[in-house]
PDB file of C-alpha atoms in Angstrom:
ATOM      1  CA  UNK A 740      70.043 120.593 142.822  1.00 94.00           C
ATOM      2  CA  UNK A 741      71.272 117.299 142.840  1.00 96.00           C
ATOM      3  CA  UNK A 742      73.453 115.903 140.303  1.00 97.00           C
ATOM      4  CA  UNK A 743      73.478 112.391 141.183  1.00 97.00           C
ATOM      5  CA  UNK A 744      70.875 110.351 142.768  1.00 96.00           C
ATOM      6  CA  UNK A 745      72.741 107.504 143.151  1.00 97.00           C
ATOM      7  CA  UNK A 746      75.489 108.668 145.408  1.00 97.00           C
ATOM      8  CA  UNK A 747      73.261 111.915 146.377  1.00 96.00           C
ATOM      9  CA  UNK A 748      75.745 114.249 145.003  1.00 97.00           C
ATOM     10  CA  UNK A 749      74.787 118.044 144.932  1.00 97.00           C
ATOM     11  CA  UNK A 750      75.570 120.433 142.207  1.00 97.00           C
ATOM     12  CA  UNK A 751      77.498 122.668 144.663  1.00 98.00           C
ATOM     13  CA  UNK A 752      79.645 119.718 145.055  1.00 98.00           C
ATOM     14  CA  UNK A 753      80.599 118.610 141.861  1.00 98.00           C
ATOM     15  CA  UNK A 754      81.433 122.555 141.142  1.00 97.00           C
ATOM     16  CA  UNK A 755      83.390 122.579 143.944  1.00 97.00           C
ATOM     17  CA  UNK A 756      85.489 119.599 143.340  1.00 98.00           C
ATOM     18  CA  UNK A 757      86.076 121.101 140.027  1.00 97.00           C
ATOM     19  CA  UNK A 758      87.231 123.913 141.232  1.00 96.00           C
ATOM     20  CA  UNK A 759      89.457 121.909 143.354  1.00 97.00           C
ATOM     21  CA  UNK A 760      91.172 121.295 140.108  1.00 96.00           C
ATOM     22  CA  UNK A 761      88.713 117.973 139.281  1.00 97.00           C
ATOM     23  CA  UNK A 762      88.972 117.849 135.153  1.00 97.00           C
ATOM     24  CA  UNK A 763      86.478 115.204 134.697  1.00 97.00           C
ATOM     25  CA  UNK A 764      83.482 113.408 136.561  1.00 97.00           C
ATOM     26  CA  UNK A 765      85.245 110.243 137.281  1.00 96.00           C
ATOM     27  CA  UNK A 766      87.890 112.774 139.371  1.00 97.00           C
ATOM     28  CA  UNK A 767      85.219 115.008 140.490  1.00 97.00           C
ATOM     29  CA  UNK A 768      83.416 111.647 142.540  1.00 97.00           C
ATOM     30  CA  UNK A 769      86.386 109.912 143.616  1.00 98.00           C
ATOM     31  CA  UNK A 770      87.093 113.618 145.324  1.00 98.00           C
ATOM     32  CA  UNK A 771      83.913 113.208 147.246  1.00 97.00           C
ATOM     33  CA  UNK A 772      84.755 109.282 148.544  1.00 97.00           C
ATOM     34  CA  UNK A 773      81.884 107.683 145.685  1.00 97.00           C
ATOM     35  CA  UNK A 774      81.680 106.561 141.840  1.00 93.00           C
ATOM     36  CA  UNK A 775      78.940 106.912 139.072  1.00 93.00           C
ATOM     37  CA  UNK A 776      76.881 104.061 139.464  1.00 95.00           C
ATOM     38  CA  UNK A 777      74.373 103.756 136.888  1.00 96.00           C
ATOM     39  CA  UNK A 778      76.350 107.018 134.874  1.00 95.00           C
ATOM     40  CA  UNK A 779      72.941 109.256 133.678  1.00 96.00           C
ATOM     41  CA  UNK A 780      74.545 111.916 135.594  1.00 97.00           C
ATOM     42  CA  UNK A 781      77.957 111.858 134.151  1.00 97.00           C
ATOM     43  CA  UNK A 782      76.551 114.423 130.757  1.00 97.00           C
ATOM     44  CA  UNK A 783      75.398 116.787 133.534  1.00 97.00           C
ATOM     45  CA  UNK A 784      78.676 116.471 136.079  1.00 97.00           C
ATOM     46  CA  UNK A 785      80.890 117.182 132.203  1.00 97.00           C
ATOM     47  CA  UNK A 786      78.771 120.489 131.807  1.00 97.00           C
ATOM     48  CA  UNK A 787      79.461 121.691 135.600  1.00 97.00           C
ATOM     49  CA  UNK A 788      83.157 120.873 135.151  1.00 97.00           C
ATOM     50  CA  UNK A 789      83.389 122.668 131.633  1.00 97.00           C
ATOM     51  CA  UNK A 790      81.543 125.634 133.457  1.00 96.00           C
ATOM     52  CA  UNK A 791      83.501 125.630 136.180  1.00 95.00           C
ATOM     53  CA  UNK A 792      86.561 125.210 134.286  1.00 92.00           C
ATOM     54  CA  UNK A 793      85.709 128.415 131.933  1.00 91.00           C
ATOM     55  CA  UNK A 794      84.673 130.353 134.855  1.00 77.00           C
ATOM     56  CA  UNK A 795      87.781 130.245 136.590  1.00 65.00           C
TER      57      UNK A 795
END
């Protein structure tokens, strides 16, 4: 699923990045070399972190 059109971002991306130890989105897409853009994304990249972070 993707996560963020703008910089075509995957969910198995952002969970991975927060596994990586990425606490927050802006962390989580300067991991992966990009930056929210227009933001609608950023709710949705939280959740997966929160997840992730719970999960592990």
């Amino acid at each position: 699923m993707i996560v963020c059109v703008c910089n075509a971002l995957k969910e198995r991306e952002v969970r991975e990045a927060a596994r990586a130890g990425c606490r927050d989105p802006l962390s989580a897409y300067a991991s992966l070399g990009c930056r929210p853009r227009c933001g609608q994304c950023v709710p949705f990249a939280r959740d997966l972190i929160a997840t992730e972070q719970q999960d592990g």
